[in-house]
Every structure is written in C-alpha cells, then in structure tokens.
Short mmCIF file of C-alpha atoms in Angstrom, two decimals:
data_model
loop_
_atom_site.label_atom_id
_atom_site.label_comp_id
_atom_site.label_asym_id
_atom_site.label_seq_id
_atom_site.Cartn_x
_atom_site.Cartn_y
_atom_site.Cartn_z
CA MET C 12 156.13 42.96 9.54
CA ASN C 13 154.60 44.92 6.64
CA GLY C 14 157.11 47.77 6.41
CA ARG C 15 159.30 49.34 9.04
CA GLU C 16 157.52 50.29 12.21
CA LEU C 17 158.97 53.16 14.19
CA TYR C 18 158.37 51.25 17.43
CA PRO C 19 158.42 47.52 16.66
CA ASP C 20 156.86 45.26 19.27
CA ALA C 21 158.75 42.65 21.29
CA GLU C 22 158.23 39.84 18.78
CA GLN C 23 159.36 42.02 15.89
CA ARG C 24 162.41 43.21 17.84
CA ARG C 25 163.42 39.60 18.47
CA ARG C 26 163.00 38.79 14.78
CA ILE C 27 165.06 41.80 13.74
CA MET C 28 167.74 40.84 16.25
CA ASP C 29 167.91 37.29 14.90
CA PHE C 30 168.21 38.61 11.35
CA ILE C 31 171.01 41.03 12.25
CA MET C 32 172.92 38.32 14.13
CA ALA C 33 172.57 35.94 11.17
CA ALA C 34 173.86 38.64 8.82
CA GLY C 35 176.83 39.33 11.08
CA GLN C 36 177.63 35.64 11.37
CA THR C 37 177.50 35.27 7.59
CA LEU C 38 179.96 38.12 7.19
CA LEU C 39 182.33 36.90 9.89
CA GLU C 40 182.49 33.27 8.81
CA ASN C 41 183.15 34.25 5.19
CA GLY C 42 186.14 36.49 5.78
CA ALA C 43 184.83 39.99 6.54
CA GLU C 44 186.80 42.32 8.80
CA VAL C 45 185.66 42.64 12.41
CA PHE C 46 184.99 46.38 12.20
CA ARG C 47 183.01 45.86 8.98
CA VAL C 48 180.81 43.27 10.67
CA GLU C 49 180.09 45.64 13.57
CA GLN C 50 179.40 48.55 11.21
CA THR C 51 177.02 46.53 9.03
CA MET C 52 175.08 45.20 12.01
CA GLU C 53 174.73 48.70 13.47
CA ILE C 54 173.45 50.07 10.15
CA MET C 55 170.84 47.31 9.91
CA ALA C 56 169.72 47.86 13.51
CA ARG C 57 169.38 51.60 13.00
CA SER C 58 167.48 51.14 9.73
CA PHE C 59 164.98 48.75 11.32
CA HIS C 60 164.58 51.02 14.40
CA LEU C 61 166.09 48.53 16.83
CA ARG C 62 167.01 51.00 19.55
CA GLU C 63 169.94 50.92 21.95
CA PHE C 64 171.70 48.29 19.89
CA HIS C 65 175.22 47.40 20.99
CA VAL C 66 177.50 44.83 19.40
CA TYR C 67 180.98 43.49 20.08
CA VAL C 68 182.59 41.22 17.51
CA LEU C 69 185.64 38.98 17.82
CA THR C 70 187.10 36.79 15.13
CA ASN C 71 185.17 33.79 16.45
CA GLY C 72 182.15 35.25 18.21
CA ILE C 73 179.45 37.94 18.22
CA PHE C 74 177.93 39.56 21.33
CA ALA C 75 174.95 41.87 20.92
CA SER C 76 172.14 43.43 22.93
CA ALA C 77 169.26 45.81 22.26
CA GLY C 78 166.70 47.75 24.27
CA THR C 79 168.71 48.22 27.49
CA ALA C 80 169.72 44.54 27.33
CA GLU C 81 166.07 43.50 26.95
CA ILE C 82 167.31 41.33 24.08
CA SER C 83 170.78 39.85 24.17
CA GLU C 84 172.37 37.18 22.04
CA VAL C 85 175.74 35.47 21.68
CA ARG C 86 176.84 33.50 18.64
CA ASN C 87 179.89 31.32 18.34
CA VAL C 88 181.55 31.37 14.91
CA PRO C 89 184.06 28.50 15.09
CA THR C 90 184.70 28.15 11.37
CA ARG C 91 186.06 30.79 9.02
CA THR C 92 186.39 30.53 5.27
CA THR C 93 186.87 33.10 2.54
CA HIS C 94 183.93 33.78 0.25
CA LEU C 95 183.95 37.42 -0.79
CA GLY C 96 180.87 36.89 -2.94
CA ARG C 97 178.77 36.28 0.17
CA VAL C 98 180.41 39.20 1.96
CA ALA C 99 179.62 41.50 -0.97
CA ALA C 100 176.02 40.26 -1.13
CA VAL C 101 175.40 40.96 2.58
CA ASN C 102 177.05 44.39 2.29
CA GLN C 103 174.83 45.17 -0.69
CA LEU C 104 171.79 44.06 1.32
CA SER C 105 172.86 46.38 4.14
CA ARG C 106 173.09 49.32 1.75
CA GLN C 107 169.67 48.57 0.29
CA ILE C 108 168.15 48.37 3.76
CA ALA C 109 169.70 51.73 4.66
CA GLU C 110 168.54 53.31 1.39
CA GLY C 111 165.00 52.01 1.84
CA SER C 112 164.81 49.76 -1.22
CA VAL C 113 164.44 46.76 1.13
CA THR C 114 161.76 47.77 3.60
CA THR C 115 160.41 44.61 5.23
CA ILE C 116 162.09 42.06 7.45
CA ASP C 117 160.54 39.32 5.32
CA GLU C 118 162.32 40.57 2.22
CA ALA C 119 165.55 41.11 4.15
CA GLU C 120 165.50 37.55 5.49
CA SER C 121 164.85 36.18 2.01
CA ARG C 122 167.75 38.16 0.55
CA LEU C 123 170.03 37.00 3.36
CA VAL C 124 169.20 33.36 2.64
CA GLN C 125 170.08 33.98 -1.01
CA ALA C 126 173.43 35.48 0.02
CA GLN C 127 174.17 32.52 2.29
CA SER C 128 173.39 30.14 -0.58
CA ILE C 129 175.93 31.57 -3.03
CA PRO C 130 178.09 28.54 -3.86
CA PHE C 131 181.85 28.30 -3.69
CA PRO C 132 183.71 28.12 -7.02
CA LYS C 133 183.44 24.74 -8.68
CA GLY C 134 186.12 22.16 -8.05
CA ARG C 135 187.73 22.52 -11.46
CA VAL C 136 188.02 26.28 -10.96
CA GLN C 137 189.84 25.73 -7.66
CA LEU C 138 192.12 23.18 -9.32
CA LEU C 139 192.92 25.67 -12.06
CA ALA C 140 193.60 28.35 -9.45
CA GLY C 141 196.07 26.08 -7.64
CA LEU C 142 197.76 25.14 -10.90
CA SER C 143 198.15 28.69 -12.23
CA GLY C 144 199.06 30.17 -8.84
CA ALA C 145 201.83 27.68 -8.14
CA PHE C 146 203.15 28.00 -11.71
CA CYS C 147 203.38 31.79 -11.50
CA PHE C 148 204.88 31.85 -8.01
CA ALA C 149 207.59 29.39 -9.04
CA LEU C 150 208.57 31.66 -11.93
CA ILE C 151 208.43 34.77 -9.73
CA PHE C 152 210.87 33.19 -7.27
CA GLY C 153 213.36 32.53 -10.05
CA GLY C 154 212.54 28.95 -10.97
CA THR C 155 213.03 27.44 -14.39
CA LEU C 156 210.16 26.58 -16.69
CA GLN C 157 210.56 22.91 -15.72
CA ALA C 158 210.32 23.80 -12.03
CA ALA C 159 207.24 25.90 -12.72
CA LEU C 160 205.57 23.00 -14.54
CA VAL C 161 206.28 20.73 -11.58
CA ALA C 162 204.88 23.38 -9.25
CA ALA C 163 201.74 23.60 -11.38
CA VAL C 164 201.13 19.86 -11.07
CA ALA C 165 201.82 19.96 -7.34
CA GLY C 166 199.52 22.96 -6.88
CA CYS C 167 196.69 21.22 -8.72
CA ALA C 168 197.20 18.07 -6.63
CA ALA C 169 197.32 20.11 -3.41
CA ASN C 170 194.01 21.81 -4.15
CA ALA C 171 192.47 18.46 -5.06
CA TYR C 172 193.61 17.11 -1.69
CA LEU C 173 192.21 20.17 0.10
CA LEU C 174 188.87 19.67 -1.64
CA PHE C 175 188.91 16.07 -0.43
CA CYS C 176 189.71 17.20 3.12
CA GLY C 177 186.85 19.70 2.98
CA ARG C 178 184.39 16.84 2.57
CA HIS C 179 185.71 14.98 5.62
CA PRO C 180 186.16 15.98 9.29
CA ILE C 181 189.93 16.53 9.11
CA GLY C 182 191.52 19.00 11.52
CA GLY C 183 193.00 22.17 10.11
CA GLY C 184 196.48 21.59 11.55
CA PHE C 185 196.81 18.06 10.19
CA ARG C 186 195.35 19.17 6.86
CA THR C 187 197.96 21.90 6.44
CA ILE C 188 200.85 19.66 7.55
CA SER C 189 199.81 16.83 5.23
CA THR C 190 199.24 19.20 2.29
CA ALA C 191 202.68 20.76 2.74
CA SER C 192 204.20 17.27 2.90
CA LEU C 193 202.37 16.23 -0.27
CA ILE C 194 203.58 19.33 -2.09
CA THR C 195 207.18 18.74 -1.06
CA ILE C 196 207.11 15.08 -2.11
CA LEU C 197 205.61 15.86 -5.52
CA CYS C 198 208.05 18.71 -6.17
CA ILE C 199 211.09 16.60 -5.23
CA LEU C 200 209.97 13.71 -7.43
CA GLY C 201 208.98 15.92 -10.36
CA CYS C 202 212.13 18.02 -10.31
CA HIS C 203 214.25 14.87 -10.02
CA LEU C 204 212.62 13.51 -13.17
CA LEU C 205 213.10 16.79 -15.05
CA HIS C 206 216.63 17.34 -13.69
CA THR C 207 215.99 20.76 -12.17
CA GLU C 208 216.18 22.32 -8.72
CA ALA C 209 213.25 21.57 -6.44
CA SER C 210 213.54 24.58 -4.13
CA HIS C 211 211.76 27.06 -6.38
CA ALA C 212 208.99 24.60 -7.16
CA ILE C 213 208.48 23.85 -3.46
CA ILE C 214 208.44 27.51 -2.43
CA GLY C 215 206.17 28.51 -5.30
CA THR C 216 203.62 25.80 -4.51
CA LEU C 217 203.69 26.41 -0.76
CA MET C 218 202.69 30.01 -1.44
CA ILE C 219 199.13 28.86 -2.15
CA LEU C 220 198.95 27.69 1.48
CA THR C 221 200.37 30.80 3.12
CA PRO C 222 197.93 32.64 5.44
CA GLY C 223 198.12 35.99 3.69
CA ILE C 224 194.54 36.99 4.43
CA ALA C 225 194.74 36.13 8.13
CA PHE C 226 198.06 37.98 8.49
CA THR C 227 196.84 41.08 6.64
CA MET C 228 193.55 41.24 8.52
CA GLY C 229 195.39 40.77 11.81
CA ILE C 230 197.49 43.84 11.05
CA ARG C 231 194.38 45.73 10.00
CA ASP C 232 192.65 44.84 13.28
CA PHE C 233 195.68 46.19 15.16
CA VAL C 234 195.51 49.43 13.17
CA GLN C 235 191.78 49.71 13.97
CA GLY C 236 192.62 49.34 17.68
CA ASP C 237 191.07 45.89 18.08
CA TYR C 238 194.10 44.24 19.66
CA LEU C 239 192.28 41.10 20.79
CA SER C 240 190.95 40.22 17.32
CA GLY C 241 194.29 41.17 15.80
CA THR C 242 196.14 38.88 18.19
CA ILE C 243 193.78 35.99 17.43
CA ARG C 244 194.27 36.40 13.68
CA MET C 245 198.04 36.71 14.02
CA ILE C 246 198.20 33.55 16.14
CA ASP C 247 196.07 31.79 13.54
CA ALA C 248 198.46 32.90 10.79
CA LEU C 249 201.51 31.80 12.80
CA LEU C 250 200.00 28.37 13.46
CA ILE C 251 199.33 27.87 9.75
CA ALA C 252 202.88 28.97 8.92
CA ALA C 253 204.26 26.59 11.55
CA SER C 254 202.19 23.73 10.12
CA ILE C 255 203.56 24.44 6.64
CA ALA C 256 207.10 24.44 8.01
CA ILE C 257 206.54 21.16 9.89
CA GLY C 258 205.09 19.38 6.87
CA THR C 259 207.87 20.56 4.57
CA GLY C 260 210.61 19.93 7.12
CA LEU C 261 209.49 16.36 7.77
CA VAL C 262 209.75 15.44 4.11
CA LEU C 263 213.03 17.27 3.51
CA GLY C 264 214.53 15.70 6.64
CA ALA C 265 213.41 12.21 5.63
CA TYR C 266 214.75 12.75 2.10
CA ALA C 267 218.12 13.93 3.40
CA ALA C 268 218.36 11.01 5.84
CA TRP C 269 217.46 8.48 3.15
CA THR C 270 219.62 9.79 0.28
CA GLY C 271 222.24 11.81 2.12
CA VAL C 272 221.41 14.70 -0.20
CA VAL C 273 219.67 17.91 0.81
CA ALA C 274 216.93 18.73 -1.70
CA ALA C 275 217.67 21.99 -3.46
#
C-alpha cells in the first residue's frame, strides 16, 4: 500500500489487521499494561483508517474485529516476559504512525520487525544485575557485609541458573522452586563459612525472584476497572510467591531436620 488510503480494500484491511495484532502481541508478551495495548492498537487502527475496530485484551490473549466483524482475529499470548525496550519501540512506532511520519504499512511492518528483534541484555549483564541486586537488598534488610557478599554470589548463581533454564523447556513453577532452593542452599553454606547469619542473605537474594511487576500491574488493572486481567496477574504473582516459599521451605526444613538447627 503506497500511503494511507482513506478506504482501504479488503486485502489491505486484512494486512493492517494482521499488523495491528502483531504489534499488540509484541506489547503484551513483553510486559505492557493491558489498557496500553488496547490504546496503542486503537490508535494504529484509526491512523490506518481501519473502521469500526474493536479490541479486547486479557493478560494472555487478544480479541479484535473490524468492519462490523468482517475481519476478526484472536491471538493467544501464552508467554510473558519483561522487555521494556521492545515496548518503548512499539509505542514510539505508534506515535510516529499517528503523527504521519510513518505512512505506509510496508514501513510500519519493517519497523515492527526491528522492534521485535531488539535483543535481551547479554548474559553477563544479567549476572551483574543479579549480583548487585542481591548484594544491595541484603544490606537494605540489615545484613552484614559478609552476608551481602554471600547474597551477591547466590544472586549471580541464581541468574546463571535462570539463563540456563531459559534455554531449555523447564516449567515456570519448577524453575522458581528450584531457583529458590538453590539460593537458600548457597546462602546457608556461604554464611556458615563466613560465620554470619544466613537470614538476611537469603531474603536479600530471594528479592530478585519476587513478582513485583506482576503484583503492581495487577493492582493497576484493578484500578483501571479490568478486574479479570487484574485477577489473572494477581494469581500469577501469588503462584510465584508460593513457589518461592516452597523452594525455600524445603531446604530450610531439610537443614533443620539434618542438623537440628534452624538456619538464621
């Protein structure tokens, strides 16, 4: 389509619809809010003259129709990660489409592919993030410098394990439970060697696993009046929190049963 036609034909409407759905899916699976996904898709549809466009977004699916249901499409979004770089790129593309600096569907599709191709941070950056995050959290919760150093090592190891899990088909629940168990084991061993309390190191390192984004966005969905999406996100956050508790509790229980001492 060479420019924006005021009345695009059936083939062009289908192409525009596919583009808008792909943009919405990119936003949703990379951590965008539900209302932001709906708003962005509506702006794109209006800018490309896709009339009578209606969209309903959940945390794991998109339902849309256009032209008195002449075109309808449903997309399942089973996986959700957090990549704000991709979200920002798609939002920027939406603004440029609305402003008129991106005028053709060809250019819009090309820009969307570029946004989808933005890579995640390199492995060493994620390892450094786990190390520094766990170190700082351990200090914030009142731990000693030795406990913070142990937490840093455990946080780095935890992120390395998560990177490994990301390359293999490992379920999210088992991944969280096993990561929490690994963190607890490393913190107990490290703090035992350095003769310091393990509790602050364990809590500080577990903070890098806590579902803060899911919990916050669940509350935000409730505030926006989207109770279904908010409930889904809150359940997701509670399941992650329960998995963390199970993984930590298993190790602490086994340690107490083996040594007769409660790790502290």
